[in-house]
Amino acid sequence: MTTGRPARLGVVYDIDGVLRVAPLRRQWGRLRALVAHGPRDRRSLLGMQRVLHVLADADPPADVHFLTALPIELARPLTAALRHDQYPGGTVLMAGRALLSGWLFGAGLERKRETLDRLAARHPDTHWVLVGDDAGHGPELFGGFARDHPDRVAAIAMRRLLDVEDASTRADDGGPPVVTAPNGEEMLPGLRAVLGLDEAGGAPRIDDWFLTDAQRGNPATRLRAWTDGNDVRPRVHGSVYYRALADRLATTGTGDQVLFLGWRGDGDQQLTDRGPTVAQALASAARRGARVCGLLWRSHLSAIGYHVERNRRLAADLRAAGGEVLLDQRVRPLGSHHQKLVVIRRDTDPRDDVAYVGGIDLVLGARDDIVHRGDPQSSGAANAYDRDPRHDAQLELRGPVVRDLHEVFFERWVDPTPLVRLPWHVVPDLVHRLPLRGSPLPVPAPDPPPAGRCAVQVLRTYPRRTPPLPFAPWGERSVARAFIKALGRARRIVYVEDQYLWSADVARVFAAALRRAPQLHLVAVVPRPHRDARPGPAVIGQAEAIAMVHEAGGDRVQILDVENDEASPVYVHAKVCVVDDVWATVGSNNFNTRSWTHDSELVTAILDDERDRRAPVDPGGLGDGARGFARRLRLELMREHLGLADDTAILDPDQAAGTVRARAAALDAWHAAGARGARPPGRLRRHTPAHEQVEVTRRRRWITGPAYRMVLDPDGRPLRARLQRTY
């Protein structure tokens, strides 16, 4: 249904359902929504702030009013909380009189109605958009007001908590249109339609895609919202990245700084066929006078399969050469430091400053190439993949962003919290003479000069930890927030390469985008489960996530895995996302709850100022155009996986999705026929999750599901954010 746009709009948002502390009735409803219906339902606060911003930014803008049954004494902290949660500015309507006797037990319907009637009387020319949810007074309050003022209500928008039906729009008995959805993201298209709001909304701005300073949600950091004037180059495959890194390290000398963060460091990994090894390259830089400093995750015990011994060995090798490596265990229980970064700052010519960010650690097994025959050196994963072929990606960045990445390292290095605190960590580290604190580092040097045309935003995950991180005392979830914002703008294609795609909480964001945008394709490339896989915790988690996105997008969703030309599985370790050939990310994060909330992660998001003029020139149709970096990255990766010599068949999102489907189907059919005749081109095959290959019994699900959520994919969010399914 589409109606004519009223001359003047006002918005009333019943916010008692979104407050940090809610009435007992609503808290019980939140718990029911979280527990009783399983991980596949889509109910959350996802997109509600954007719904309010769209209405507030309309032409002419709508006045926003926040309605609550709280008493007037709480107006100031409530306003601060709304501002913190990124809602638009507006007027707070305090309808309550007493906190304990009324609001706490869910009373206040009559006083809310009186407040709403007074508001309407003060603004006789305004038509109202009434926004709320069905777990409290919303249906009665808004329904009664609409019956008594049938010509004053432009629309009712209701977030559903008590059922799991799809989004819908209806009009009851000739009344105003009612738009319902399980979250704001899916609510928005219907609301735009009934109000006649234009989706394009003027010239695109960089903050349509990037988080603002406030949206990062971490005022304690020194990072800027984003930087302009950067040169960004993809280094796809470990061999390409390692060769570039070896060349840069070989030219470092007195006064230069070499700073690195990692999950693991293997000193004996060769950077090229003829060397040097990681330890040799870094130690040589230190001996030439460069300041070499590293932070590696200390890791859990070797007895349960972790790599603390290898990190200790690299730390000892570099200490002998004059470098410093700290083993950092300042994490939540069962957490890790997963950031992967190398920063090289030049003492004499800042034009040569460079940084590397992505999914590739300095580890054995990562030096594969486009042929995907595996790293010439063996790795611990070789028992699962015959020669450990691995697909991965890193970025090489120059320009002002290098200083921000230097800040990422510096913030962790100067954190005064002890590196380890538990006795079984402290004592072995003392025995191995590991330093307990790094020596002082100078503050990061000023920006290198502009080097290109890319805007880059540095995104991170840090948990809320005790004791708190000085640079993120409440944690930081800008990785999650950035993906939520960008996927809220997606219209045609989201291309993903990811190691896991495990979490239902993350899949819920993709599912909302697929339901909101009926032309949107999701093409995701993930690792193939090993033939000996069992339905363990990871299998359960990925089954939930894949089921959710398939249910939302149907045949617009393709989950694929990769094999080399010898039919050996290629382990996809890359963490890449491209949205509508505009916004692209490469980093250390995986698409799971752990990476979005619990471990330390580092991601760079890129918006290129250069436009790609090949058709379609504006895939998303919102005026953003196709940006050079994002489109080139998607095309490079798809050409490799599909065996294409040019871009003709993959420029258009619909044609790209069709080409992927056709080539994967042809390769699957060739294998099904016994691999007779010429092998079809390409390396992509339909991903058959392990839960389709083996039976996942109810008993296994009950046992492995909780283990997955508590151990493999833990949630580092505050309880309120978990209950509301927000970040």
Tab-separated table of N, CA and C in Angstrom, residues 171-290:
chain	number	residue	atom	x	y	z
A	171	ALA	N	-3.914	-2.573	6.574
A	171	ALA	CA	-4.769	-1.519	7.121
A	171	ALA	C	-6.022	-2.185	7.657
A	172	ASP	N	-6.326	-1.968	8.938
A	172	ASP	CA	-7.480	-2.603	9.570
A	172	ASP	C	-8.680	-1.670	9.546
A	173	ASP	N	-9.792	-2.137	8.932
A	173	ASP	CA	-11.063	-1.411	8.965
A	173	ASP	C	-10.910	0.029	8.499
A	174	GLY	N	-10.149	0.219	7.440
A	174	GLY	CA	-10.003	1.559	6.907
A	174	GLY	C	-9.107	2.464	7.714
A	175	GLY	N	-8.429	1.935	8.719
A	175	GLY	CA	-7.554	2.741	9.547
A	175	GLY	C	-6.207	2.968	8.884
A	176	PRO	N	-5.257	3.523	9.626
A	176	PRO	CA	-3.937	3.804	9.049
A	176	PRO	C	-3.199	2.510	8.729
A	177	PRO	N	-2.245	2.577	7.806
A	177	PRO	CA	-1.445	1.382	7.517
A	177	PRO	C	-0.616	0.978	8.731
A	178	VAL	N	-0.517	-0.331	8.933
A	178	VAL	CA	0.259	-0.886	10.041
A	178	VAL	C	1.401	-1.707	9.446
A	179	VAL	N	2.612	-1.315	9.745
A	179	VAL	CA	3.802	-2.007	9.249
A	179	VAL	C	4.399	-2.779	10.415
A	180	THR	N	4.544	-4.082	10.256
A	180	THR	CA	5.111	-4.900	11.320
A	180	THR	C	6.292	-5.693	10.790
A	181	ALA	N	7.272	-5.910	11.653
A	181	ALA	CA	8.472	-6.661	11.277
A	181	ALA	C	9.189	-7.070	12.550
A	182	PRO	N	10.031	-8.088	12.489
A	182	PRO	CA	10.758	-8.510	13.693
A	182	PRO	C	11.907	-7.592	14.072
A	183	ASN	N	12.284	-6.666	13.194
A	183	ASN	CA	13.363	-5.728	13.487
A	183	ASN	C	13.195	-4.501	12.604
A	184	GLY	N	13.925	-3.430	12.923
A	184	GLY	CA	13.796	-2.196	12.168
A	184	GLY	C	14.296	-2.304	10.750
A	185	GLU	N	15.321	-3.123	10.530
A	185	GLU	CA	15.884	-3.278	9.186
A	185	GLU	C	14.831	-3.778	8.203
A	186	GLU	N	14.026	-4.749	8.620
A	186	GLU	CA	12.981	-5.281	7.748
A	186	GLU	C	11.727	-4.407	7.760
A	187	MET	N	11.582	-3.594	8.778
A	187	MET	CA	10.446	-2.681	8.861
A	187	MET	C	10.568	-1.521	7.886
A	188	LEU	N	11.785	-1.077	7.625
A	188	LEU	CA	12.007	0.176	6.919
A	188	LEU	C	11.426	0.226	5.505
A	189	PRO	N	11.590	-0.814	4.666
A	189	PRO	CA	11.022	-0.708	3.309
A	189	PRO	C	9.512	-0.493	3.310
A	190	GLY	N	8.782	-1.225	4.160
A	190	GLY	CA	7.338	-1.041	4.220
A	190	GLY	C	6.959	0.341	4.699
A	191	LEU	N	7.708	0.867	5.659
A	191	LEU	CA	7.418	2.198	6.170
A	191	LEU	C	7.703	3.261	5.120
A	192	ARG	N	8.802	3.106	4.394
A	192	ARG	CA	9.082	4.034	3.293
A	192	ARG	C	7.936	4.037	2.288
A	193	ALA	N	7.435	2.840	1.974
A	193	ALA	CA	6.400	2.729	0.945
A	193	ALA	C	5.111	3.432	1.362
A	194	VAL	N	4.643	3.196	2.583
A	194	VAL	CA	3.360	3.780	2.982
A	194	VAL	C	3.464	5.278	3.201
A	195	LEU	N	4.673	5.777	3.485
A	195	LEU	CA	4.840	7.213	3.695
A	195	LEU	C	5.315	7.947	2.459
A	196	GLY	N	5.623	7.205	1.381
A	196	GLY	CA	6.081	7.838	0.151
A	196	GLY	C	7.448	8.477	0.269
A	197	LEU	N	8.347	7.864	1.036
A	197	LEU	CA	9.686	8.412	1.229
A	197	LEU	C	10.626	7.889	0.156
A	198	ASP	N	11.392	8.769	-0.445
A	198	ASP	CA	12.353	8.393	-1.473
A	198	ASP	C	13.549	7.715	-0.821
A	199	GLU	N	13.955	6.568	-1.375
A	199	GLU	CA	15.055	5.814	-0.770
A	199	GLU	C	16.412	6.420	-1.066
A	200	ALA	N	16.579	7.009	-2.261
A	200	ALA	CA	17.898	7.508	-2.639
A	200	ALA	C	18.361	8.627	-1.711
A	201	GLY	N	17.516	9.615	-1.518
A	201	GLY	CA	17.775	10.618	-0.484
A	201	GLY	C	18.966	11.515	-0.711
A	202	GLY	N	19.202	12.015	-1.933
A	202	GLY	CA	20.232	13.012	-2.162
A	202	GLY	C	21.590	12.427	-2.450
A	203	ALA	N	22.579	13.328	-2.534
A	203	ALA	CA	23.935	12.920	-2.886
A	203	ALA	C	24.535	12.046	-1.797
A	204	PRO	N	25.244	10.981	-2.189
A	204	PRO	CA	25.842	10.097	-1.179
A	204	PRO	C	26.930	10.817	-0.399
A	205	ARG	N	27.078	10.423	0.863
A	205	ARG	CA	28.110	10.968	1.728
A	205	ARG	C	28.940	9.822	2.280
A	206	ILE	N	30.133	10.147	2.695
A	206	ILE	CA	31.013	9.092	3.187
A	206	ILE	C	30.447	8.458	4.448
A	207	ASP	N	29.735	9.246	5.277
A	207	ASP	CA	29.182	8.648	6.490
A	207	ASP	C	27.876	7.906	6.235
A	208	ASP	N	27.447	7.804	4.976
A	208	ASP	CA	26.404	6.834	4.660
A	208	ASP	C	26.923	5.411	4.864
A	209	TRP	N	28.233	5.242	4.717
A	209	TRP	CA	28.857	3.919	4.807
A	209	TRP	C	29.721	3.774	6.062
A	210	PHE	N	30.512	4.793	6.350
A	210	PHE	CA	31.440	4.705	7.482
A	210	PHE	C	30.739	5.115	8.779
A	211	LEU	N	31.207	4.531	9.883
A	211	LEU	CA	30.755	4.960	11.197
A	211	LEU	C	31.278	6.360	11.507
A	212	THR	N	30.460	7.162	12.139
A	212	THR	CA	30.948	8.417	12.681
A	212	THR	C	31.703	8.142	13.978
A	213	ASP	N	32.355	9.178	14.509
A	213	ASP	CA	33.054	9.018	15.792
A	213	ASP	C	32.115	8.497	16.868
A	214	ALA	N	30.912	9.079	16.921
A	214	ALA	CA	29.965	8.662	17.954
A	214	ALA	C	29.490	7.237	17.731
A	215	GLN	N	29.316	6.845	16.479
A	215	GLN	CA	28.811	5.508	16.184
A	215	GLN	C	29.831	4.421	16.494
A	216	ARG	N	31.105	4.770	16.569
A	216	ARG	CA	32.109	3.779	16.978
A	216	ARG	C	31.796	3.270	18.383
A	217	GLY	N	31.281	4.144	19.244
A	217	GLY	CA	30.910	3.728	20.585
A	217	GLY	C	32.070	3.593	21.542
A	218	ASN	N	33.204	4.246	21.248
A	218	ASN	CA	34.373	4.146	22.120
A	218	ASN	C	35.075	5.495	22.175
A	219	PRO	N	34.604	6.426	22.995
A	219	PRO	CA	35.226	7.748	23.038
A	219	PRO	C	36.629	7.757	23.620
A	220	ALA	N	37.081	6.654	24.211
A	220	ALA	CA	38.399	6.632	24.842
A	220	ALA	C	39.534	6.448	23.848
A	221	THR	N	39.256	6.025	22.625
A	221	THR	CA	40.331	5.762	21.667
A	221	THR	C	40.827	7.051	21.024
A	222	ARG	N	42.077	7.026	20.570
A	222	ARG	CA	42.643	8.159	19.840
A	222	ARG	C	42.466	8.006	18.340
A	223	LEU	N	41.862	6.927	17.896
A	223	LEU	CA	41.657	6.746	16.460
A	223	LEU	C	40.685	7.782	15.917
A	224	ARG	N	40.929	8.212	14.691
A	224	ARG	CA	40.004	9.102	14.002
A	224	ARG	C	38.884	8.289	13.362
A	225	ALA	N	37.798	8.978	13.015
A	225	ALA	CA	36.679	8.272	12.386
A	225	ALA	C	37.151	7.584	11.113
A	226	TRP	N	37.869	8.305	10.264
A	226	TRP	CA	38.487	7.727	9.062
A	226	TRP	C	39.538	8.708	8.572
A	227	THR	N	40.344	8.281	7.618
A	227	THR	CA	41.341	9.146	6.990
A	227	THR	C	41.161	9.092	5.488
A	228	ASP	N	41.480	10.188	4.818
A	228	ASP	CA	41.429	10.274	3.356
A	228	ASP	C	42.842	10.259	2.795
A	229	GLY	N	42.921	10.085	1.471
A	229	GLY	CA	44.204	10.210	0.785
A	229	GLY	C	45.119	9.014	0.932
A	230	ASN	N	44.538	7.825	1.010
A	230	ASN	CA	45.347	6.618	1.197
A	230	ASN	C	45.435	5.796	-0.080
A	231	ASP	N	46.536	5.098	-0.211
A	231	ASP	CA	46.703	4.101	-1.275
A	231	ASP	C	46.525	2.722	-0.651
A	232	VAL	N	45.647	1.913	-1.233
A	232	VAL	CA	45.346	0.588	-0.685
A	232	VAL	C	45.481	-0.438	-1.803
A	233	ARG	N	46.270	-1.457	-1.557
A	233	ARG	CA	46.496	-2.491	-2.567
A	233	ARG	C	46.280	-3.872	-1.953
A	234	PRO	N	45.467	-4.704	-2.587
A	234	PRO	CA	45.282	-6.062	-2.069
A	234	PRO	C	46.500	-6.923	-2.348
A	235	ARG	N	46.874	-7.713	-1.371
A	235	ARG	CA	47.925	-8.718	-1.539
A	235	ARG	C	47.263	-10.066	-1.292
A	236	VAL	N	46.666	-10.598	-2.344
A	236	VAL	CA	45.928	-11.847	-2.236
A	236	VAL	C	46.918	-13.002	-2.302
A	237	HIS	N	46.812	-13.907	-1.326
A	237	HIS	CA	47.651	-15.094	-1.144
A	237	HIS	C	48.867	-14.760	-0.278
A	238	GLY	N	49.195	-15.717	0.583
A	238	GLY	CA	50.297	-15.520	1.504
A	238	GLY	C	51.619	-15.279	0.824
A	239	SER	N	51.885	-15.966	-0.312
A	239	SER	CA	53.176	-15.796	-0.989
A	239	SER	C	53.349	-14.370	-1.484
A	240	VAL	N	52.268	-13.746	-1.968
A	240	VAL	CA	52.341	-12.371	-2.469
A	240	VAL	C	52.613	-11.414	-1.311
A	241	TYR	N	51.894	-11.588	-0.215
A	241	TYR	CA	52.100	-10.727	0.953
A	241	TYR	C	53.493	-10.908	1.532
A	242	TYR	N	53.921	-12.142	1.716
A	242	TYR	CA	55.222	-12.379	2.337
A	242	TYR	C	56.356	-11.795	1.490
A	243	ARG	N	56.241	-11.900	0.175
A	243	ARG	CA	57.295	-11.343	-0.693
A	243	ARG	C	57.363	-9.820	-0.529
A	244	ALA	N	56.190	-9.156	-0.508
A	244	ALA	CA	56.179	-7.700	-0.331
A	244	ALA	C	56.743	-7.315	1.029
A	245	LEU	N	56.373	-8.071	2.078
A	245	LEU	CA	56.863	-7.770	3.414
A	245	LEU	C	58.376	-7.971	3.504
A	246	ALA	N	58.880	-9.045	2.911
A	246	ALA	CA	60.329	-9.294	2.939
A	246	ALA	C	61.088	-8.152	2.282
A	247	ASP	N	60.575	-7.648	1.155
A	247	ASP	CA	61.244	-6.543	0.466
A	247	ASP	C	61.276	-5.296	1.350
A	248	ARG	N	60.175	-5.011	2.060
A	248	ARG	CA	60.127	-3.815	2.907
A	248	ARG	C	61.040	-3.963	4.119
A	249	LEU	N	61.015	-5.125	4.741
A	249	LEU	CA	61.855	-5.320	5.922
A	249	LEU	C	63.339	-5.231	5.571
A	250	ALA	N	63.693	-5.677	4.372
A	250	ALA	CA	65.105	-5.686	3.977
A	250	ALA	C	65.692	-4.289	3.855
A	251	THR	N	64.858	-3.266	3.725
A	251	THR	CA	65.360	-1.900	3.549
A	251	THR	C	65.285	-1.078	4.833
A	252	THR	N	64.851	-1.689	5.944
A	252	THR	CA	64.771	-0.937	7.195
A	252	THR	C	66.151	-0.793	7.818
A	253	GLY	N	66.291	0.263	8.623
A	253	GLY	CA	67.586	0.502	9.255
A	253	GLY	C	67.458	1.411	10.453
A	254	THR	N	68.514	2.099	10.772
A	254	THR	CA	68.604	2.903	11.987
A	254	THR	C	67.474	3.930	12.061
A	255	GLY	N	66.789	3.946	13.198
A	255	GLY	CA	65.734	4.920	13.427
A	255	GLY	C	64.370	4.500	12.956
A	256	ASP	N	64.284	3.453	12.122
A	256	ASP	CA	62.983	2.974	11.650
A	256	ASP	C	62.294	2.178	12.756
A	257	GLN	N	60.993	2.020	12.614
A	257	GLN	CA	60.225	1.205	13.555
A	257	GLN	C	59.504	0.099	12.791
A	258	VAL	N	59.583	-1.125	13.313
A	258	VAL	CA	58.845	-2.274	12.786
A	258	VAL	C	58.001	-2.810	13.936
A	259	LEU	N	56.693	-2.692	13.805
A	259	LEU	CA	55.760	-3.033	14.867
A	259	LEU	C	54.785	-4.075	14.343
A	260	PHE	N	54.526	-5.124	15.120
A	260	PHE	CA	53.611	-6.143	14.615
A	260	PHE	C	52.746	-6.717	15.728
A	261	LEU	N	51.522	-7.068	15.354
A	261	LEU	CA	50.559	-7.758	16.206
A	261	LEU	C	50.226	-9.086	15.565
A	262	GLY	N	50.019	-10.127	16.367
A	262	GLY	CA	49.683	-11.418	15.785
A	262	GLY	C	49.017	-12.346	16.776
A	263	TRP	N	48.328	-13.316	16.216
A	263	TRP	CA	47.746	-14.410	16.984
A	263	TRP	C	48.808	-15.465	17.265
A	264	ARG	N	49.657	-15.665	16.269
A	264	ARG	CA	50.728	-16.657	16.367
A	264	ARG	C	51.899	-16.183	15.514
A	265	GLY	N	53.105	-16.553	15.898
A	265	GLY	CA	54.285	-16.238	15.108
A	265	GLY	C	55.209	-17.436	15.021
A	266	ASP	N	55.482	-17.879	13.808
A	266	ASP	CA	56.401	-19.002	13.578
A	266	ASP	C	57.689	-18.455	12.986
A	267	GLY	N	58.745	-18.414	13.796
A	267	GLY	CA	59.993	-17.832	13.337
A	267	GLY	C	60.615	-18.554	12.173
A	268	ASP	N	60.332	-19.856	11.982
A	268	ASP	CA	60.960	-20.614	10.906
A	268	ASP	C	60.176	-20.570	9.600
A	269	GLN	N	59.082	-19.822	9.542
A	269	GLN	CA	58.361	-19.680	8.281
A	269	GLN	C	59.179	-18.830	7.310
A	270	GLN	N	59.424	-19.361	6.104
A	270	GLN	CA	60.148	-18.605	5.094
A	270	GLN	C	59.208	-17.610	4.418
A	271	LEU	N	59.728	-16.415	4.174
A	271	LEU	CA	58.935	-15.393	3.489
A	271	LEU	C	58.999	-15.538	1.980
A	272	THR	N	60.049	-16.118	1.444
A	272	THR	CA	60.157	-16.446	0.019
A	272	THR	C	60.800	-17.826	-0.093
A	273	ASP	N	60.871	-18.340	-1.314
A	273	ASP	CA	61.448	-19.676	-1.509
A	273	ASP	C	62.885	-19.748	-1.010
A	274	ARG	N	63.612	-18.652	-1.129
A	274	ARG	CA	65.021	-18.643	-0.745
A	274	ARG	C	65.246	-17.976	0.612
A	275	GLY	N	64.198	-17.758	1.354
A	275	GLY	CA	64.325	-17.080	2.628
A	275	GLY	C	64.234	-15.567	2.426
A	276	PRO	N	64.354	-14.809	3.482
A	276	PRO	CA	64.661	-15.216	4.853
A	276	PRO	C	63.442	-15.775	5.573
A	277	THR	N	63.683	-16.348	6.743
A	277	THR	CA	62.569	-16.730	7.597
A	277	THR	C	62.016	-15.490	8.304
A	278	VAL	N	60.879	-15.662	8.952
A	278	VAL	CA	60.294	-14.562	9.727
A	278	VAL	C	61.284	-14.072	10.775
A	279	ALA	N	61.876	-14.991	11.531
A	279	ALA	CA	62.820	-14.595	12.571
A	279	ALA	C	64.034	-13.900	11.976
A	280	GLN	N	64.547	-14.411	10.873
A	280	GLN	CA	65.723	-13.797	10.260
A	280	GLN	C	65.433	-12.389	9.756
A	281	ALA	N	64.272	-12.204	9.109
A	281	ALA	CA	63.941	-10.890	8.556
A	281	ALA	C	63.771	-9.852	9.653
A	282	LEU	N	63.088	-10.223	10.744
A	282	LEU	CA	62.870	-9.274	11.826
A	282	LEU	C	64.158	-9.041	12.618
A	283	ALA	N	64.912	-10.096	12.868
A	283	ALA	CA	66.164	-9.942	13.611
A	283	ALA	C	67.170	-9.103	12.827
A	284	SER	N	67.222	-9.286	11.516
A	284	SER	CA	68.139	-8.487	10.701
A	284	SER	C	67.779	-7.015	10.755
A	285	ALA	N	66.478	-6.717	10.738
A	285	ALA	CA	66.059	-5.321	10.854
A	285	ALA	C	66.511	-4.742	12.188
A	286	ALA	N	66.379	-5.523	13.269
A	286	ALA	CA	66.805	-5.040	14.582
A	286	ALA	C	68.318	-4.818	14.618
A	287	ARG	N	69.075	-5.712	14.032
A	287	ARG	CA	70.537	-5.565	14.048
A	287	ARG	C	70.991	-4.372	13.220
A	288	ARG	N	70.206	-3.980	12.215
A	288	ARG	CA	70.556	-2.799	11.425
A	288	ARG	C	70.156	-1.501	12.129
A	289	GLY	N	69.525	-1.606	13.292
A	289	GLY	CA	69.197	-0.407	14.053
A	289	GLY	C	67.733	-0.058	14.106
A	290	ALA	N	66.866	-0.845	13.471
A	290	ALA	CA	65.434	-0.580	13.547
A	290	ALA	C	64.898	-0.991	14.909
